[in-house]
Coordinates of C-alpha atoms and ligand atoms in Angstrom, one line a residue:
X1265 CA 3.0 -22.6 25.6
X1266 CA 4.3 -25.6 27.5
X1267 CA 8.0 -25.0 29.0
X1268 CA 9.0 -28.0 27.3
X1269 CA 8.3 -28.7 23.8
X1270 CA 7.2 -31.8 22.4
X1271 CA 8.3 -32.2 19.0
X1272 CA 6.0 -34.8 18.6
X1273 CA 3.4 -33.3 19.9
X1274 CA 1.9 -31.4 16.7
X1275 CA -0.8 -28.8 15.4
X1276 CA -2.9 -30.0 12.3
X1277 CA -2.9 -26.8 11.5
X1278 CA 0.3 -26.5 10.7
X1279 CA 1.1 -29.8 9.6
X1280 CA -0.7 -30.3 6.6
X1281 CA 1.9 -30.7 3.7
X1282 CA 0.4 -28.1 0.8
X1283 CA 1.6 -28.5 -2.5
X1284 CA 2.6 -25.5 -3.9
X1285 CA 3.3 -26.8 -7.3
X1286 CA 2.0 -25.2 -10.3
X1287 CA 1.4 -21.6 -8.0
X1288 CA 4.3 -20.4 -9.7
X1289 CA 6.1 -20.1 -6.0
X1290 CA 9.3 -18.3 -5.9
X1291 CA 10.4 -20.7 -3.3
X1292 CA 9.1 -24.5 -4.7
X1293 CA 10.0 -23.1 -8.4
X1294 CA 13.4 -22.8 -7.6
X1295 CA 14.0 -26.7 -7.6
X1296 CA 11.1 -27.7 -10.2
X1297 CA 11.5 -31.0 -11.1
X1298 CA 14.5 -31.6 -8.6
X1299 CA 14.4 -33.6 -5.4
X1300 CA 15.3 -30.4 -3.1
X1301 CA 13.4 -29.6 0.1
X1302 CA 13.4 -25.6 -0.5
X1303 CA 14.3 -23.8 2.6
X1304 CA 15.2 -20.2 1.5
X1305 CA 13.2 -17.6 1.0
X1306 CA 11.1 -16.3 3.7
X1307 CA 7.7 -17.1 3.2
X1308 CA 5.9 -20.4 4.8
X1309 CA 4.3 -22.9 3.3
X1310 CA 1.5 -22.7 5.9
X1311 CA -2.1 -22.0 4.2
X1312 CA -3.0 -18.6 5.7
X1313 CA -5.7 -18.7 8.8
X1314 CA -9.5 -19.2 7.9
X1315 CA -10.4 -15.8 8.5
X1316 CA -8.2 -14.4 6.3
X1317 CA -9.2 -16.6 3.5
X1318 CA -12.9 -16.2 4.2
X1319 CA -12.8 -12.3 4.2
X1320 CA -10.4 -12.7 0.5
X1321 CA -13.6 -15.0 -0.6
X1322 CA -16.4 -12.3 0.3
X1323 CA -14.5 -9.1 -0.9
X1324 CA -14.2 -11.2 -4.6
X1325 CA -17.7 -12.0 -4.7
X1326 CA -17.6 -8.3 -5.7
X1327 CA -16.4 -8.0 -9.5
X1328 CA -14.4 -4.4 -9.4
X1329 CA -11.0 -4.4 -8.0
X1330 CA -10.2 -0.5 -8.8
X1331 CA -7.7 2.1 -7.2
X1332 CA -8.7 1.6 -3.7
X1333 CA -7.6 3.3 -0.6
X1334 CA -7.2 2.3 2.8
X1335 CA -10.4 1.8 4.6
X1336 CA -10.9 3.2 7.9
X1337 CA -11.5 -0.1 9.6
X1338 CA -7.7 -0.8 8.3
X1339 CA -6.4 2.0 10.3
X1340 CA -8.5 1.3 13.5
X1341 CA -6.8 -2.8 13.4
X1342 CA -3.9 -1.5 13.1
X1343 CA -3.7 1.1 15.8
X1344 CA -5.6 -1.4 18.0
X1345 CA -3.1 -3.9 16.9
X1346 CA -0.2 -1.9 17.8
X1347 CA -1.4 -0.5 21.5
X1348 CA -2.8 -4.0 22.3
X1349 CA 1.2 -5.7 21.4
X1350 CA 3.1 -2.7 22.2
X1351 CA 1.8 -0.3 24.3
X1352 CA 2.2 2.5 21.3
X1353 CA -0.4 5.0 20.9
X1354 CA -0.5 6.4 17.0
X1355 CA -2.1 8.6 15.4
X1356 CA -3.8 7.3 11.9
X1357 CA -2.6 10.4 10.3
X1358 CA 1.1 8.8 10.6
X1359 CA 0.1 5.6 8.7
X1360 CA 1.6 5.5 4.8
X1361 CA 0.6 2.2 3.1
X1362 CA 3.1 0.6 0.5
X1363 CA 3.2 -2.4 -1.3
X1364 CA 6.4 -4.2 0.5
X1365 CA 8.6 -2.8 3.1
X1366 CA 11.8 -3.1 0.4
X1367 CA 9.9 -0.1 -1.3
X1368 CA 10.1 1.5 1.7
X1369 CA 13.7 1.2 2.5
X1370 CA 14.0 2.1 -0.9
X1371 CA 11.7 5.3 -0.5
X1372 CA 13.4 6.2 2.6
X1373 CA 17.0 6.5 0.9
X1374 CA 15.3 8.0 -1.9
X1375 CA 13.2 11.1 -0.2
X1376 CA 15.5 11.7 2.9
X1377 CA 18.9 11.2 1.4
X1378 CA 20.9 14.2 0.1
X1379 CA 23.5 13.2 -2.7
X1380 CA 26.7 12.0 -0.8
X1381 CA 25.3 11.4 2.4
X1382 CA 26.3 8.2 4.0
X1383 CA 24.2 5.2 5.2
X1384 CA 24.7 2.8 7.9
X1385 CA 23.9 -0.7 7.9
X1386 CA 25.3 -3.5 10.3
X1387 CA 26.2 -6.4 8.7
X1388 CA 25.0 -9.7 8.4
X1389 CA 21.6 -8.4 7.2
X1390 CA 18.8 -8.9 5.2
X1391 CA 19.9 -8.5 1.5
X1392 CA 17.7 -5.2 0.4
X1393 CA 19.6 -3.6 2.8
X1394 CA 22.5 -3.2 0.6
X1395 CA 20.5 -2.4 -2.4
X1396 CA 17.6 0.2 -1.2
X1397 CA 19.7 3.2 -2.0
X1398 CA 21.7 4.6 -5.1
X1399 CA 25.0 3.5 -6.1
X1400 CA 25.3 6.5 -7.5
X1401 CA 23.8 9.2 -5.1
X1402 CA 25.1 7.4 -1.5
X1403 CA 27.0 5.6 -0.3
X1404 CA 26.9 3.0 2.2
X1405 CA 28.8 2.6 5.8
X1406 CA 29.2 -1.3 7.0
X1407 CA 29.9 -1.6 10.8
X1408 CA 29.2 -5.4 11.2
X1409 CA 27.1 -6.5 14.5
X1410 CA 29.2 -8.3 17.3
X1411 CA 28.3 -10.9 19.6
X1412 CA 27.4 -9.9 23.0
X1413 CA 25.9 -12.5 26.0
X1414 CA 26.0 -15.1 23.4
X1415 CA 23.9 -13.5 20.9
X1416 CA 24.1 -10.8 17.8
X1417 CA 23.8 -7.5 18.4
X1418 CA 24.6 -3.6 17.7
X1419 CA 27.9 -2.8 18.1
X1420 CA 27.5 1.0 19.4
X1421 CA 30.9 2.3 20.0
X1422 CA 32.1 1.1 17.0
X1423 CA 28.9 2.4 14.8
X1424 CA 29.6 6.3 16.6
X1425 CA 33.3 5.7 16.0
X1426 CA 32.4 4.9 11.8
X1427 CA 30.2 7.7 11.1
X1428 CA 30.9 10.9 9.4
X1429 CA 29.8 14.4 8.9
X1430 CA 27.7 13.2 5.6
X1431 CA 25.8 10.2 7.5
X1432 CA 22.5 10.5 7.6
X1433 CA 20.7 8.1 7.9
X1434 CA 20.8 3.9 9.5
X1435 CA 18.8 1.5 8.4
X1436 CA 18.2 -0.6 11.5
X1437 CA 16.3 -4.5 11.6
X1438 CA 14.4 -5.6 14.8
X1439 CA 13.7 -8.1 15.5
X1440 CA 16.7 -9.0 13.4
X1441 CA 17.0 -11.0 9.7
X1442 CA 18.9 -13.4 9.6
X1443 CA 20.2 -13.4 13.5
X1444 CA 16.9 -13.5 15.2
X1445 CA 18.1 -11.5 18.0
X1446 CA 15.0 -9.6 19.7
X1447 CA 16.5 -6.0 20.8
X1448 CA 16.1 -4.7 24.7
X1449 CA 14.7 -1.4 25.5
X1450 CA 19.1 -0.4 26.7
X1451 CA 20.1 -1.8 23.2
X1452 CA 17.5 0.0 21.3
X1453 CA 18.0 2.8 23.2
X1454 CA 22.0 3.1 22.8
X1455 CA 21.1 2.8 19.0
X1456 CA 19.1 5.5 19.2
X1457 CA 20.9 7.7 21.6
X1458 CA 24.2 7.4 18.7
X1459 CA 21.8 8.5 16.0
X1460 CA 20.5 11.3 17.8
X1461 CA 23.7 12.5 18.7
X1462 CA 24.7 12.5 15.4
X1463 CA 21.4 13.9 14.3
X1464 CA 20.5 10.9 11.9
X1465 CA 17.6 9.5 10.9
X1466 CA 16.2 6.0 11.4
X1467 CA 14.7 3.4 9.2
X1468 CA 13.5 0.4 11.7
X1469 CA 12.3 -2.3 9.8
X1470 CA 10.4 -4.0 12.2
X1471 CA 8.5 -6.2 9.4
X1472 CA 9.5 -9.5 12.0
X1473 CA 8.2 -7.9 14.9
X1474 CA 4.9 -10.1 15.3
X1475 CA 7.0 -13.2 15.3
X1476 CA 8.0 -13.7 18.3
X1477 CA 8.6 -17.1 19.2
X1478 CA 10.7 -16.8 22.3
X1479 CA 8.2 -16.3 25.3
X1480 CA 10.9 -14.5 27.3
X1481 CA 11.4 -11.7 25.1
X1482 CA 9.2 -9.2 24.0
X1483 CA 9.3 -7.2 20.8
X1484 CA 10.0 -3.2 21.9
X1485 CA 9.1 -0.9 18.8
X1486 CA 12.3 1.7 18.4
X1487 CA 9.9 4.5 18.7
X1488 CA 8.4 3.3 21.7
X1489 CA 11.9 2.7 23.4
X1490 CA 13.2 5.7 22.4
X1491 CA 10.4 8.5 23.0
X1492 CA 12.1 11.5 22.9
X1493 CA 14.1 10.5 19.0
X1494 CA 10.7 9.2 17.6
X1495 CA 10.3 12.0 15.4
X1496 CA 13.2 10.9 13.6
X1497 CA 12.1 7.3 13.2
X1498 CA 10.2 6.1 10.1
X1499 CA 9.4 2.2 11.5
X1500 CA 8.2 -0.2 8.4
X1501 CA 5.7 -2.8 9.6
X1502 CA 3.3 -5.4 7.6
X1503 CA 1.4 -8.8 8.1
X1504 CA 3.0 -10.3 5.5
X1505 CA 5.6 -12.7 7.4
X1506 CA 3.7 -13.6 10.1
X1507 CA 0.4 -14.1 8.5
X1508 CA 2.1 -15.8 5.4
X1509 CA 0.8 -12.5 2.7
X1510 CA 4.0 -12.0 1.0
X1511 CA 2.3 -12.5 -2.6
X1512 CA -0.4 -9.9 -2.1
X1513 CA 1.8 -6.5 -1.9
X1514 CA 0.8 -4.9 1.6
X1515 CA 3.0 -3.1 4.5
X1516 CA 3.1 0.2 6.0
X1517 CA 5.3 3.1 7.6
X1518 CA 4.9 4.7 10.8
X1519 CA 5.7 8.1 10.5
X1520 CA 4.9 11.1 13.2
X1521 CA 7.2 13.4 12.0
X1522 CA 5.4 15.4 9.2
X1523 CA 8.3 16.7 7.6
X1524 CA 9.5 13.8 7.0
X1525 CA 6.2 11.8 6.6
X1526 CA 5.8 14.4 3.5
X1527 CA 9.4 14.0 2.0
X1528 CA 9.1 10.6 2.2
X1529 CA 5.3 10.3 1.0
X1530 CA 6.9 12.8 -2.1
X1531 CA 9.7 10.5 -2.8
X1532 CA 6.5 7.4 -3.3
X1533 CA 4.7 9.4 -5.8
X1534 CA 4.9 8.5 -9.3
X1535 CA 7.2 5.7 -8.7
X1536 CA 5.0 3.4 -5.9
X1537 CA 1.9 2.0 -6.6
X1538 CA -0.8 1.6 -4.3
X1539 CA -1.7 -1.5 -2.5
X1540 CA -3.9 -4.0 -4.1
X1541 CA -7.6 -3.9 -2.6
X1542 CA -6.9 -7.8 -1.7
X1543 CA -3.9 -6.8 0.3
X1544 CA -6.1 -4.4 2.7
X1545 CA -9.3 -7.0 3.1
X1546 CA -6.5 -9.9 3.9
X1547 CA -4.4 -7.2 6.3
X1548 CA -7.8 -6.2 8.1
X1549 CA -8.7 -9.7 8.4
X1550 CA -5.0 -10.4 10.1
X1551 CA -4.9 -7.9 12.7
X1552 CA -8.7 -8.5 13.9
X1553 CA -9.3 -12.1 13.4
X1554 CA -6.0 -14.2 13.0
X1555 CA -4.4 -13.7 16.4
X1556 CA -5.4 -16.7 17.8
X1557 CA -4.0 -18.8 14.6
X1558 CA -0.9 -16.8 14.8
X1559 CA -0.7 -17.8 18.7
X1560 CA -1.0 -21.2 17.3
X1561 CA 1.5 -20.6 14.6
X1562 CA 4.4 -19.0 17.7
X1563 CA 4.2 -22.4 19.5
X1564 CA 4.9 -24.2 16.0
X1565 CA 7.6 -22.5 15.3
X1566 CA 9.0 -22.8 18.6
X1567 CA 8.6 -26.4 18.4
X1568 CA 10.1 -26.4 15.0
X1569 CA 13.1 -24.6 16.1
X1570 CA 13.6 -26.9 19.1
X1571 CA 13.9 -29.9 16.8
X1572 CA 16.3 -28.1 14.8
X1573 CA 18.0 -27.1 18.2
X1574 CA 18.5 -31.1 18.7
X1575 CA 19.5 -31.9 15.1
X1576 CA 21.8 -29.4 14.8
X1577 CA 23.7 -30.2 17.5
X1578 CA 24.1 -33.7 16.8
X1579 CA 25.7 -32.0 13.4
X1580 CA 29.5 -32.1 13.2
X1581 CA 30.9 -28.7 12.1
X1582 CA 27.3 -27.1 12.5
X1583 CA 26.4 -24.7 15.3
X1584 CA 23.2 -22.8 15.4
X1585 CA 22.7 -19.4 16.7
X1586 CA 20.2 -18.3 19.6
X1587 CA 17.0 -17.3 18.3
X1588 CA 14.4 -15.3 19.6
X1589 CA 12.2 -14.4 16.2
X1590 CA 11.3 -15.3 13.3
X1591 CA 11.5 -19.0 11.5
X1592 CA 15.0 -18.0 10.1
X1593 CA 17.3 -20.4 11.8
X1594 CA 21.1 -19.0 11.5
X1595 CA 23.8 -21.3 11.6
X1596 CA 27.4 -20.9 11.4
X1597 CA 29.2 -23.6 8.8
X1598 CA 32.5 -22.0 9.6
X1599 CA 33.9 -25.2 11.0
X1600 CA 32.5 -27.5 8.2
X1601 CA 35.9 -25.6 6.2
X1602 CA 34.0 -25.8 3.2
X1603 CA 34.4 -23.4 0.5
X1604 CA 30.5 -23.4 -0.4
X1605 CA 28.7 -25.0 2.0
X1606 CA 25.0 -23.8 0.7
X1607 CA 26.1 -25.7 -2.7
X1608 CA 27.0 -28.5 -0.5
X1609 CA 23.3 -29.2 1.1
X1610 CA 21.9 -28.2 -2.4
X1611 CA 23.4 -30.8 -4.1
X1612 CA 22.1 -33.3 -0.8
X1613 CA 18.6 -32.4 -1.1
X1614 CA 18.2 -29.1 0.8
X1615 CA 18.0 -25.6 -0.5
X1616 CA 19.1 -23.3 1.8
X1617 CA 20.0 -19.4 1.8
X1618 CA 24.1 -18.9 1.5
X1619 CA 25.4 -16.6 4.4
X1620 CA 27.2 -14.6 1.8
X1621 CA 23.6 -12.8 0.6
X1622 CA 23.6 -11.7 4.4
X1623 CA 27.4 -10.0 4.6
X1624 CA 28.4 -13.2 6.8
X1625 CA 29.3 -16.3 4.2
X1626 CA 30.1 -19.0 6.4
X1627 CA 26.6 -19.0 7.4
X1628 CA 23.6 -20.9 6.5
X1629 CA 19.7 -19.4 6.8
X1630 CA 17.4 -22.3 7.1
X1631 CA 14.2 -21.4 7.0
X1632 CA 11.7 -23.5 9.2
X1633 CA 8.4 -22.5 8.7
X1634 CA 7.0 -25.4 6.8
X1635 CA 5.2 -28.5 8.4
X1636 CA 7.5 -30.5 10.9
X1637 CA 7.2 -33.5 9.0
X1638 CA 9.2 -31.6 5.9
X1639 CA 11.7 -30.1 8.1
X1640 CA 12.6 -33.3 10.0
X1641 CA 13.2 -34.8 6.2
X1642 CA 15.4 -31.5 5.4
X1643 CA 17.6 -32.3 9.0
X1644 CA 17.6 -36.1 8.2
X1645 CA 19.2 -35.2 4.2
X1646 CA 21.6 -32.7 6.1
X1647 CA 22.8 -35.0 8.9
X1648 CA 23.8 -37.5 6.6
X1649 CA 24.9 -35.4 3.7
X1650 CA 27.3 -34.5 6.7
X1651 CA 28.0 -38.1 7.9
X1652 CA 29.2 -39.7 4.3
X1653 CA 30.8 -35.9 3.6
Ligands
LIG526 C1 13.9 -7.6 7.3 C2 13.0 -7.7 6.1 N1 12.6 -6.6 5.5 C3 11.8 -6.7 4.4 C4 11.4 -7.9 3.9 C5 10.6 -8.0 2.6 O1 9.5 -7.2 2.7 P1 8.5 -7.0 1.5 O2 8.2 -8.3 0.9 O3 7.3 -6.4 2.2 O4 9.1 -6.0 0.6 C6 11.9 -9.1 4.4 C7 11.6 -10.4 3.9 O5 12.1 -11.4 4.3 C8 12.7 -9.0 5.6 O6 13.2 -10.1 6.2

């Protein structure tokens, strides 16, 4: 990737405008038959690399779609994946497919939980975090993130000063939703170091981890930073965000710890269904064959996030976060004084996520993974929504 990023300078790949009318998409279906650019939910409104749709094409040339497991050639891409990225040696044993990584936050509070035991979560955050466990069986602990060389991150001292004898568990995000911060090995590692000291387990949903569109940070897997508290990890991985596969059900845990590998494969049963035999063929076909295209689709989103670097700025009471992953921009609104500033760009033409889903409601999450042309029409509608506001 160049240093400098043209914002002109585009990909045909990624700029193709797809409708995704009449697809039934969560996202576009929102704001049928209104004149709103949807910029919320995280999925992209990229068409997913050729190989991907190639290999989908082949496997339905077959006309049984049964129970099916996960191939062997599954397990090899991903292990080949995960060395090749990250340097992390698994064993295949520790892979437990699921259909989303939610149902695995969800399993995780559900199989390795007691009754009464306390949770820890670090607000702002990805929404499912404050809705994976019981109401009625836990109970959850809040010890917001805090700013630190400019950008968001774990707040260590006060996370060992807010837990108690009952917590058990943290449910951790790296790289994070919606900051985008990219975790080093020390941060990891003081996370890590606090759990195991207070012999807790932890969930690292790492389902952004392939998204890295910073070229000076790298993505450090929790277990990997933290060897010796590995066994106590349960990391939640899947192709869906960066090779666009949300819609077809597929993720997976990490899990080397058998114990808890079985309480939480115990937990699954019954309730969690197994992955659709599309989600593996598409998966497969994203770990071996899609790299390239997702190298392709990194430098996009860098240059999308550059433009909305410049635009932004230019934005009175605007100012965006750092970002290292993903193509969730986070923007603080707090000066705008507004009392719903998501309503605000809705009703000018641009459907954004509210802050307040996140913990942190004077935010906005734009969400730029969408072909430059449509995101320089979504800036353009918020500067002057701004300008006659
Ligand atoms: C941090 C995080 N975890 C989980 C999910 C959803 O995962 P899934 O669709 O596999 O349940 C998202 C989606 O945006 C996310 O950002």
């Amino acid at each position: 990737m160049k240093d400098t990023i043209d914002v002109q300078n585009t990909d045909p790949l990624f700029d193709t405008v797809i409708s995704r009318l009449n697809t039934s998409s969560m996202k576009w279906d929102k704001y049928q038959g209104q004149d709103v650019l949807p910029m919320w939910v995280a999925d992209m409104d990229f068409a997913v690399a050729a190989p991907i749709q190639q290999a989908l094409q082949e496997r339905l040339e077959h006309p049984v779609f049964g129970y099916t497991t996960a191939p062997e050639s599954l397990n090899d891409a991903i292990a080949d994946h995960l060395l090749a990225e990250y340097n992390w040696t698994i064993d295949k044993q520790w892979l437990v497919y699921l259909p989303g990584v939610v149902t695995g936050l969800a399993v995780a509070c559900k199989g390795l939980c007691e009754d009464g035991d306390d949770i820890m979560v670090n607000p702002p955050i990805y929404h499912h975090f404050y809705d994976s466990h019981e109401d009625k069986r836990q109970n959850l602990i809040k010890v917001p993130l805090h700013k630190a060389g400019g950008r968001w991150t774990y707040n260590v001292p006060a996370m060992s000063e807010a837990v108690t004898d009952k917590t058990s568990m943290i449910m951790m995000c790296s790289p994070h939703n919606p900051t985008g911060t990219v975790f080093s090995h020390d941060e990891l590692n003081a996370v890590a170091k606090m759990c195991k000291d207070n012999n807790m387990l932890m969930v690292s949903d790492e389902i952004h981890c392939d998204l890295v569109i910073d070229k000076k940070s790298r993505h450090i897997p929790t277990a990997v930073a933290c060897p010796e508290y590995a066994d106590h990890i349960i990391t939640l991985m899947s192709g869906s965000k960066t090779w666009n596969l949300a819609g077809l059900n597929t993720s997976f845990a990490i899990i080397s710890n058998p114990a808890v590998r079985e309480a939480f494969c115990a937990a699954a049963k019954s309730i969690v269904p197994l992955v659709p035999p599309l989600a593996y063929v598409a998966t497969e076909a994203a770990y071996k064959d899609a790299q390239e295209w997702r190298s392709k689709l990194l430098d996009y989103l860098a240059g999308n996030f550059e433009l909305i670097s410049r635009e932004v700025a230019a934005m009175p009471g605007l100012s965006l976060e750092p970002l290292s992953a993903t193509y969730l921009a986070w923007i603080d609104a707090t000066e705008l004084g507004m009392d719903n500033t998501q309503q605000f760009f809705e009703e000018n033409g641009v459907g954004l996520s509210s802050g307040e889903q996140f913990g942190q409601p004077q935010y906005l999450r734009l969400n730029f993974a969408c072909p430059r042309s449509v995101l320089k029409e979504g800036l353009a509608r918020m500067a002057k929504a701004l300008a006659k506001s």
